[in-house]
Amino acid sequence: MSTRGRRAVLPGGDGHRRKPPLAPGDLLVWHVAEDGVKKTSYDFAQLAVGPRLQRELAEVFAVQCGPAGAWKTLPSSRECWLILLYFSRFLAEQDHVPQSLGELAPEIWAAWRLSRTPNSTGGRQIRKVARLLKQHPRVPEETRKLMSKRVPKEKTKETAYSDAEFDQIKLAATQRFRPALHRIRTNWQHLGHWRAGRFEKGTDDWLVGEALDQLVRTGETPFYIGLHGRQRPDSRYTEALAGRRGRGPDHLPGRAGEAAPQPGGTL
């Protein structure tokens, strides 16, 4: 405005005006970010559909890239562009490939919905395309109604562990796994010595070896049938096994570092 209240004359030339995102008859859409500096372009000739549908998709896309559009940053338009690439490839695979938005039949839209993965990513792809296309006047009314139908949200939400939480999980797993692996290796080494006859019969080490041998062959430690036909553990073996808890492999006979037999089961 001038000091007397009259509208000031705009400077000559078109340098102060932002060019339209889509030129007439063109398929290249430009998106200039809200800061007026960052910009990128999208070539709708790359879409796997006919030229008429390419132009219609470029038109609805350009509306959102313009000053009055919803996309103020480049990542917003980039995301929708990638979804449109998927959508055009889906259309190209149909028995009747639509040549314009007027041929986007309800059954094609229903098939597009079903083709998306049933998670947050698939739901987002459906909503993005529907929001972009359903205002176009050539879209059939029945298809428009399906586009307005709400996409069910996931019932469960996937939550990724933080680096610190994942480190704690790995530490806990390692603390549980290593003792178990040590026990299994020690038991297999003990069983190998027992089978080689290195323990005096009747000793605790011999009883432990016999118990391990029966465990490998039958899946159970030695037992006897008590009153009322119930299975009872043999106390000789349970006492020997209990007395061996906490003992490492150093007490075992044989050369240090001697290889243990390959396991055929869990000890």
PDB file of N, CA and C in Angstrom, residues 164-237:
ATOM      1  N   ALA A 164      19.743 -49.207  23.817  1.00  0.00           N
ATOM      2  CA  ALA A 164      20.051 -49.619  25.194  1.00  0.00           C
ATOM      3  C   ALA A 164      19.248 -50.853  25.592  1.00  0.00           C
ATOM      4  N   GLU A 165      17.955 -50.876  25.223  1.00  0.00           N
ATOM      5  CA  GLU A 165      17.117 -52.037  25.542  1.00  0.00           C
ATOM      6  C   GLU A 165      17.601 -53.282  24.815  1.00  0.00           C
ATOM      7  N   PHE A 166      17.997 -53.115  23.543  1.00  0.00           N
ATOM      8  CA  PHE A 166      18.481 -54.260  22.772  1.00  0.00           C
ATOM      9  C   PHE A 166      19.785 -54.793  23.365  1.00  0.00           C
ATOM     10  N   ASP A 167      20.652 -53.900  23.839  1.00  0.00           N
ATOM     11  CA  ASP A 167      21.892 -54.345  24.486  1.00  0.00           C
ATOM     12  C   ASP A 167      21.598 -55.137  25.751  1.00  0.00           C
ATOM     13  N   GLN A 168      20.594 -54.722  26.527  1.00  0.00           N
ATOM     14  CA  GLN A 168      20.218 -55.447  27.733  1.00  0.00           C
ATOM     15  C   GLN A 168      19.681 -56.829  27.394  1.00  0.00           C
ATOM     16  N   ILE A 169      18.896 -56.923  26.300  1.00  0.00           N
ATOM     17  CA  ILE A 169      18.352 -58.218  25.879  1.00  0.00           C
ATOM     18  C   ILE A 169      19.484 -59.158  25.475  1.00  0.00           C
ATOM     19  N   LYS A 170      20.443 -58.645  24.710  1.00  0.00           N
ATOM     20  CA  LYS A 170      21.572 -59.476  24.284  1.00  0.00           C
ATOM     21  C   LYS A 170      22.401 -59.933  25.483  1.00  0.00           C
ATOM     22  N   LEU A 171      22.595 -59.037  26.448  1.00  0.00           N
ATOM     23  CA  LEU A 171      23.359 -59.392  27.632  1.00  0.00           C
ATOM     24  C   LEU A 171      22.662 -60.490  28.430  1.00  0.00           C
ATOM     25  N   ALA A 172      21.340 -60.344  28.625  1.00  0.00           N
ATOM     26  CA  ALA A 172      20.583 -61.355  29.360  1.00  0.00           C
ATOM     27  C   ALA A 172      20.608 -62.698  28.637  1.00  0.00           C
ATOM     28  N   ALA A 173      20.472 -62.666  27.303  1.00  0.00           N
ATOM     29  CA  ALA A 173      20.503 -63.914  26.535  1.00  0.00           C
ATOM     30  C   ALA A 173      21.873 -64.579  26.638  1.00  0.00           C
ATOM     31  N   THR A 174      22.929 -63.768  26.576  1.00  0.00           N
ATOM     32  CA  THR A 174      24.281 -64.315  26.680  1.00  0.00           C
ATOM     33  C   THR A 174      24.519 -64.936  28.053  1.00  0.00           C
ATOM     34  N   GLN A 175      24.031 -64.263  29.106  1.00  0.00           N
ATOM     35  CA  GLN A 175      24.220 -64.777  30.463  1.00  0.00           C
ATOM     36  C   GLN A 175      23.488 -66.092  30.687  1.00  0.00           C
ATOM     37  N   ARG A 176      22.372 -66.300  29.986  1.00  0.00           N
ATOM     38  CA  ARG A 176      21.630 -67.558  30.109  1.00  0.00           C
ATOM     39  C   ARG A 176      22.194 -68.631  29.188  1.00  0.00           C
ATOM     40  N   PHE A 177      22.675 -68.233  28.028  1.00  0.00           N
ATOM     41  CA  PHE A 177      23.121 -69.206  27.032  1.00  0.00           C
ATOM     42  C   PHE A 177      24.471 -69.812  27.400  1.00  0.00           C
ATOM     43  N   ARG A 178      25.409 -69.002  27.837  1.00  0.00           N
ATOM     44  CA  ARG A 178      26.756 -69.502  28.082  1.00  0.00           C
ATOM     45  C   ARG A 178      26.802 -70.583  29.161  1.00  0.00           C
ATOM     46  N   PRO A 179      26.141 -70.387  30.318  1.00  0.00           N
ATOM     47  CA  PRO A 179      26.152 -71.479  31.313  1.00  0.00           C
ATOM     48  C   PRO A 179      25.517 -72.757  30.774  1.00  0.00           C
ATOM     49  N   ALA A 180      24.438 -72.617  29.998  1.00  0.00           N
ATOM     50  CA  ALA A 180      23.790 -73.803  29.448  1.00  0.00           C
ATOM     51  C   ALA A 180      24.707 -74.522  28.468  1.00  0.00           C
ATOM     52  N   LEU A 181      25.409 -73.762  27.613  1.00  0.00           N
ATOM     53  CA  LEU A 181      26.340 -74.367  26.673  1.00  0.00           C
ATOM     54  C   LEU A 181      27.489 -75.045  27.408  1.00  0.00           C
ATOM     55  N   HIS A 182      27.980 -74.411  28.455  1.00  0.00           N
ATOM     56  CA  HIS A 182      29.065 -74.996  29.262  1.00  0.00           C
ATOM     57  C   HIS A 182      28.602 -76.309  29.902  1.00  0.00           C
ATOM     58  N   ARG A 183      27.368 -76.313  30.419  1.00  0.00           N
ATOM     59  CA  ARG A 183      26.843 -77.535  31.048  1.00  0.00           C
ATOM     60  C   ARG A 183      26.704 -78.664  30.043  1.00  0.00           C
ATOM     61  N   ILE A 184      26.195 -78.344  28.849  1.00  0.00           N
ATOM     62  CA  ILE A 184      26.011 -79.381  27.832  1.00  0.00           C
ATOM     63  C   ILE A 184      27.352 -79.962  27.400  1.00  0.00           C
ATOM     64  N   ARG A 185      28.348 -79.109  27.189  1.00  0.00           N
ATOM     65  CA  ARG A 185      29.663 -79.598  26.765  1.00  0.00           C
ATOM     66  C   ARG A 185      30.310 -80.453  27.852  1.00  0.00           C
ATOM     67  N   THR A 186      30.172 -80.004  29.116  1.00  0.00           N
ATOM     68  CA  THR A 186      30.756 -80.756  30.218  1.00  0.00           C
ATOM     69  C   THR A 186      30.098 -82.127  30.348  1.00  0.00           C
ATOM     70  N   ASN A 187      28.774 -82.173  30.221  1.00  0.00           N
ATOM     71  CA  ASN A 187      28.067 -83.453  30.334  1.00  0.00           C
ATOM     72  C   ASN A 187      28.436 -84.405  29.209  1.00  0.00           C
ATOM     73  N   TRP A 188      28.589 -83.878  27.989  1.00  0.00           N
ATOM     74  CA  TRP A 188      28.979 -84.760  26.891  1.00  0.00           C
ATOM     75  C   TRP A 188      30.397 -85.287  27.068  1.00  0.00           C
ATOM     76  N   GLN A 189      31.270 -84.462  27.615  1.00  0.00           N
ATOM     77  CA  GLN A 189      32.631 -84.918  27.883  1.00  0.00           C
ATOM     78  C   GLN A 189      32.618 -86.005  28.964  1.00  0.00           C
ATOM     79  N   HIS A 190      31.802 -85.790  30.001  1.00  0.00           N
ATOM     80  CA  HIS A 190      31.693 -86.776  31.076  1.00  0.00           C
ATOM     81  C   HIS A 190      31.134 -88.098  30.536  1.00  0.00           C
ATOM     82  N   LEU A 191      30.125 -88.016  29.679  1.00  0.00           N
ATOM     83  CA  LEU A 191      29.546 -89.218  29.088  1.00  0.00           C
ATOM     84  C   LEU A 191      30.566 -89.953  28.230  1.00  0.00           C
ATOM     85  N   GLY A 192      31.390 -89.211  27.496  1.00  0.00           N
ATOM     86  CA  GLY A 192      32.428 -89.851  26.688  1.00  0.00           C
ATOM     87  C   GLY A 192      33.415 -90.613  27.533  1.00  0.00           C
ATOM     88  N   HIS A 193      33.809 -90.044  28.663  1.00  0.00           N
ATOM     89  CA  HIS A 193      34.734 -90.741  29.568  1.00  0.00           C
ATOM     90  C   HIS A 193      34.078 -91.971  30.185  1.00  0.00           C
ATOM     91  N   TRP A 194      32.786 -91.854  30.507  1.00  0.00           N
ATOM     92  CA  TRP A 194      32.077 -93.007  31.089  1.00  0.00           C
ATOM     93  C   TRP A 194      32.017 -94.159  30.093  1.00  0.00           C
ATOM     94  N   ARG A 195      31.695 -93.847  28.836  1.00  0.00           N
ATOM     95  CA  ARG A 195      31.615 -94.886  27.817  1.00  0.00           C
ATOM     96  C   ARG A 195      32.983 -95.494  27.520  1.00  0.00           C
ATOM     97  N   ALA A 196      34.048 -94.736  27.764  1.00  0.00           N
ATOM     98  CA  ALA A 196      35.404 -95.254  27.569  1.00  0.00           C
ATOM     99  C   ALA A 196      35.888 -96.051  28.780  1.00  0.00           C
ATOM    100  N   GLY A 197      35.061 -96.176  29.821  1.00  0.00           N
ATOM    101  CA  GLY A 197      35.418 -96.957  31.006  1.00  0.00           C
ATOM    102  C   GLY A 197      36.419 -96.296  31.927  1.00  0.00           C
ATOM    103  N   ARG A 198      36.428 -94.992  32.007  1.00  0.00           N
ATOM    104  CA  ARG A 198      37.427 -94.285  32.805  1.00  0.00           C
ATOM    105  C   ARG A 198      36.987 -94.031  34.244  1.00  0.00           C
ATOM    106  N   PHE A 199      35.772 -94.420  34.593  1.00  0.00           N
ATOM    107  CA  PHE A 199      35.301 -94.239  35.965  1.00  0.00           C
ATOM    108  C   PHE A 199      35.161 -95.595  36.639  1.00  0.00           C
ATOM    109  N   GLU A 200      35.481 -95.637  37.920  1.00  0.00           N
ATOM    110  CA  GLU A 200      35.307 -96.870  38.689  1.00  0.00           C
ATOM    111  C   GLU A 200      33.825 -97.090  38.964  1.00  0.00           C
ATOM    112  N   LYS A 201      33.369 -98.293  38.691  1.00  0.00           N
ATOM    113  CA  LYS A 201      31.957 -98.595  38.833  1.00  0.00           C
ATOM    114  C   LYS A 201      31.489 -98.357  40.268  1.00  0.00           C
ATOM    115  N   GLY A 202      30.337 -97.723  40.414  1.00  0.00           N
ATOM    116  CA  GLY A 202      29.757 -97.461  41.721  1.00  0.00           C
ATOM    117  C   GLY A 202      30.096 -96.107  42.291  1.00  0.00           C
ATOM    118  N   THR A 203      31.108 -95.425  41.725  1.00  0.00           N
ATOM    119  CA  THR A 203      31.454 -94.091  42.221  1.00  0.00           C
ATOM    120  C   THR A 203      30.423 -93.076  41.708  1.00  0.00           C
ATOM    121  N   ASP A 204      30.465 -91.881  42.302  1.00  0.00           N
ATOM    122  CA  ASP A 204      29.533 -90.839  41.876  1.00  0.00           C
ATOM    123  C   ASP A 204      29.715 -90.500  40.400  1.00  0.00           C
ATOM    124  N   ASP A 205      30.993 -90.414  39.954  1.00  0.00           N
ATOM    125  CA  ASP A 205      31.226 -90.094  38.546  1.00  0.00           C
ATOM    126  C   ASP A 205      30.671 -91.185  37.638  1.00  0.00           C
ATOM    127  N   TRP A 206      30.780 -92.434  38.059  1.00  0.00           N
ATOM    128  CA  TRP A 206      30.234 -93.533  37.254  1.00  0.00           C
ATOM    129  C   TRP A 206      28.705 -93.451  37.204  1.00  0.00           C
ATOM    130  N   LEU A 207      28.080 -93.181  38.374  1.00  0.00           N
ATOM    131  CA  LEU A 207      26.621 -93.061  38.416  1.00  0.00           C
ATOM    132  C   LEU A 207      26.139 -91.908  37.536  1.00  0.00           C
ATOM    133  N   VAL A 208      26.861 -90.780  37.571  1.00  0.00           N
ATOM    134  CA  VAL A 208      26.495 -89.649  36.724  1.00  0.00           C
ATOM    135  C   VAL A 208      26.586 -90.048  35.252  1.00  0.00           C
ATOM    136  N   GLY A 209      27.648 -90.756  34.876  1.00  0.00           N
ATOM    137  CA  GLY A 209      27.810 -91.193  33.493  1.00  0.00           C
ATOM    138  C   GLY A 209      26.697 -92.124  33.048  1.00  0.00           C
ATOM    139  N   GLU A 210      26.305 -93.061  33.936  1.00  0.00           N
ATOM    140  CA  GLU A 210      25.236 -93.986  33.583  1.00  0.00           C
ATOM    141  C   GLU A 210      23.896 -93.245  33.443  1.00  0.00           C
ATOM    142  N   ALA A 211      23.671 -92.273  34.329  1.00  0.00           N
ATOM    143  CA  ALA A 211      22.446 -91.483  34.242  1.00  0.00           C
ATOM    144  C   ALA A 211      22.396 -90.696  32.937  1.00  0.00           C
ATOM    145  N   LEU A 212      23.528 -90.109  32.534  1.00  0.00           N
ATOM    146  CA  LEU A 212      23.576 -89.368  31.278  1.00  0.00           C
ATOM    147  C   LEU A 212      23.364 -90.297  30.082  1.00  0.00           C
ATOM    148  N   ASP A 213      23.929 -91.498  30.148  1.00  0.00           N
ATOM    149  CA  ASP A 213      23.765 -92.453  29.055  1.00  0.00           C
ATOM    150  C   ASP A 213      22.299 -92.845  28.883  1.00  0.00           C
ATOM    151  N   GLN A 214      21.612 -93.099  30.004  1.00  0.00           N
ATOM    152  CA  GLN A 214      20.203 -93.456  29.907  1.00  0.00           C
ATOM    153  C   GLN A 214      19.367 -92.267  29.435  1.00  0.00           C
ATOM    154  N   LEU A 215      19.757 -91.042  29.831  1.00  0.00           N
ATOM    155  CA  LEU A 215      19.042 -89.855  29.395  1.00  0.00           C
ATOM    156  C   LEU A 215      19.119 -89.705  27.876  1.00  0.00           C
ATOM    157  N   VAL A 216      20.301 -89.980  27.304  1.00  0.00           N
ATOM    158  CA  VAL A 216      20.468 -89.867  25.863  1.00  0.00           C
ATOM    159  C   VAL A 216      19.665 -90.936  25.137  1.00  0.00           C
ATOM    160  N   ARG A 217      19.631 -92.150  25.684  1.00  0.00           N
ATOM    161  CA  ARG A 217      18.972 -93.266  24.999  1.00  0.00           C
ATOM    162  C   ARG A 217      17.455 -93.253  25.153  1.00  0.00           C
ATOM    163  N   THR A 218      16.972 -92.847  26.342  1.00  0.00           N
ATOM    164  CA  THR A 218      15.541 -92.973  26.627  1.00  0.00           C
ATOM    165  C   THR A 218      14.843 -91.637  26.861  1.00  0.00           C
ATOM    166  N   GLY A 219      15.616 -90.583  27.093  1.00  0.00           N
ATOM    167  CA  GLY A 219      15.014 -89.295  27.391  1.00  0.00           C
ATOM    168  C   GLY A 219      14.680 -89.116  28.859  1.00  0.00           C
ATOM    169  N   GLU A 220      15.044 -90.105  29.725  1.00  0.00           N
ATOM    170  CA  GLU A 220      14.763 -90.028  31.153  1.00  0.00           C
ATOM    171  C   GLU A 220      15.958 -90.523  31.943  1.00  0.00           C
ATOM    172  N   THR A 221      16.143 -89.972  33.150  1.00  0.00           N
ATOM    173  CA  THR A 221      17.177 -90.460  34.056  1.00  0.00           C
ATOM    174  C   THR A 221      16.678 -91.721  34.759  1.00  0.00           C
ATOM    175  N   PRO A 222      17.582 -92.516  35.371  1.00  0.00           N
ATOM    176  CA  PRO A 222      17.171 -93.784  36.000  1.00  0.00           C
ATOM    177  C   PRO A 222      16.060 -93.596  37.030  1.00  0.00           C
ATOM    178  N   PHE A 223      15.110 -94.535  37.045  1.00  0.00           N
ATOM    179  CA  PHE A 223      13.989 -94.486  37.976  1.00  0.00           C
ATOM    180  C   PHE A 223      13.554 -95.917  38.304  1.00  0.00           C
ATOM    181  N   TYR A 224      12.670 -96.006  39.278  1.00  0.00           N
ATOM    182  CA  TYR A 224      12.073 -97.305  39.611  1.00  0.00           C
ATOM    183  C   TYR A 224      10.583 -97.093  39.811  1.00  0.00           C
ATOM    184  N   ILE A 225       9.824 -98.157  39.757  1.00  0.00           N
ATOM    185  CA  ILE A 225       8.383 -98.081  39.938  1.00  0.00           C
ATOM    186  C   ILE A 225       8.066 -98.331  41.406  1.00  0.00           C
ATOM    187  N   GLY A 226       7.479 -97.319  42.060  1.00  0.00           N
ATOM    188  CA  GLY A 226       7.175 -97.416  43.481  1.00  0.00           C
ATOM    189  C   GLY A 226       5.760 -97.888  43.730  1.00  0.00           C
ATOM    190  N   LEU A 227       5.248 -97.562  44.915  1.00  0.00           N
ATOM    191  CA  LEU A 227       3.897 -97.948  45.291  1.00  0.00           C
ATOM    192  C   LEU A 227       2.878 -97.334  44.335  1.00  0.00           C
ATOM    193  N   HIS A 228       1.796 -98.038  44.133  1.00  0.00           N
ATOM    194  CA  HIS A 228       0.707 -97.581  43.281  1.00  0.00           C
ATOM    195  C   HIS A 228       1.152 -97.378  41.828  1.00  0.00           C
ATOM    196  N   GLY A 229       2.281 -98.014  41.453  1.00  0.00           N
ATOM    197  CA  GLY A 229       2.742 -97.952  40.073  1.00  0.00           C
ATOM    198  C   GLY A 229       3.312 -96.616  39.660  1.00  0.00           C
ATOM    199  N   ARG A 230       3.675 -95.796  40.634  1.00  0.00           N
ATOM    200  CA  ARG A 230       4.212 -94.475  40.298  1.00  0.00           C
ATOM    201  C   ARG A 230       5.707 -94.550  40.022  1.00  0.00           C
ATOM    202  N   GLN A 231       6.150 -93.719  39.102  1.00  0.00           N
ATOM    203  CA  GLN A 231       7.561 -93.662  38.733  1.00  0.00           C
ATOM    204  C   GLN A 231       8.308 -92.785  39.727  1.00  0.00           C
ATOM    205  N   ARG A 232       9.381 -93.339  40.312  1.00  0.00           N
ATOM    206  CA  ARG A 232      10.168 -92.621  41.311  1.00  0.00           C
ATOM    207  C   ARG A 232      11.615 -92.521  40.853  1.00  0.00           C
ATOM    208  N   PRO A 233      12.277 -91.365  41.032  1.00  0.00           N
ATOM    209  CA  PRO A 233      13.696 -91.261  40.659  1.00  0.00           C
ATOM    210  C   PRO A 233      14.555 -92.101  41.590  1.00  0.00           C
ATOM    211  N   ASP A 234      15.583 -92.726  41.030  1.00  0.00           N
ATOM    212  CA  ASP A 234      16.516 -93.533  41.816  1.00  0.00           C
ATOM    213  C   ASP A 234      17.417 -92.591  42.612  1.00  0.00           C
ATOM    214  N   SER A 235      17.353 -92.693  43.931  1.00  0.00           N
ATOM    215  CA  SER A 235      18.060 -91.737  44.796  1.00  0.00           C
ATOM    216  C   SER A 235      19.568 -91.806  44.616  1.00  0.00           C
ATOM    217  N   ARG A 236      20.105 -92.971  44.235  1.00  0.00           N
ATOM    218  CA  ARG A 236      21.561 -93.074  44.064  1.00  0.00           C
ATOM    219  C   ARG A 236      22.039 -92.105  42.975  1.00  0.00           C
ATOM    220  N   TYR A 237      21.266 -92.033  41.901  1.00  0.00           N
ATOM    221  CA  TYR A 237      21.673 -91.188  40.788  1.00  0.00           C
ATOM    222  C   TYR A 237      21.376 -89.710  41.058  1.00  0.00           C
TER     223      TYR A 237
END
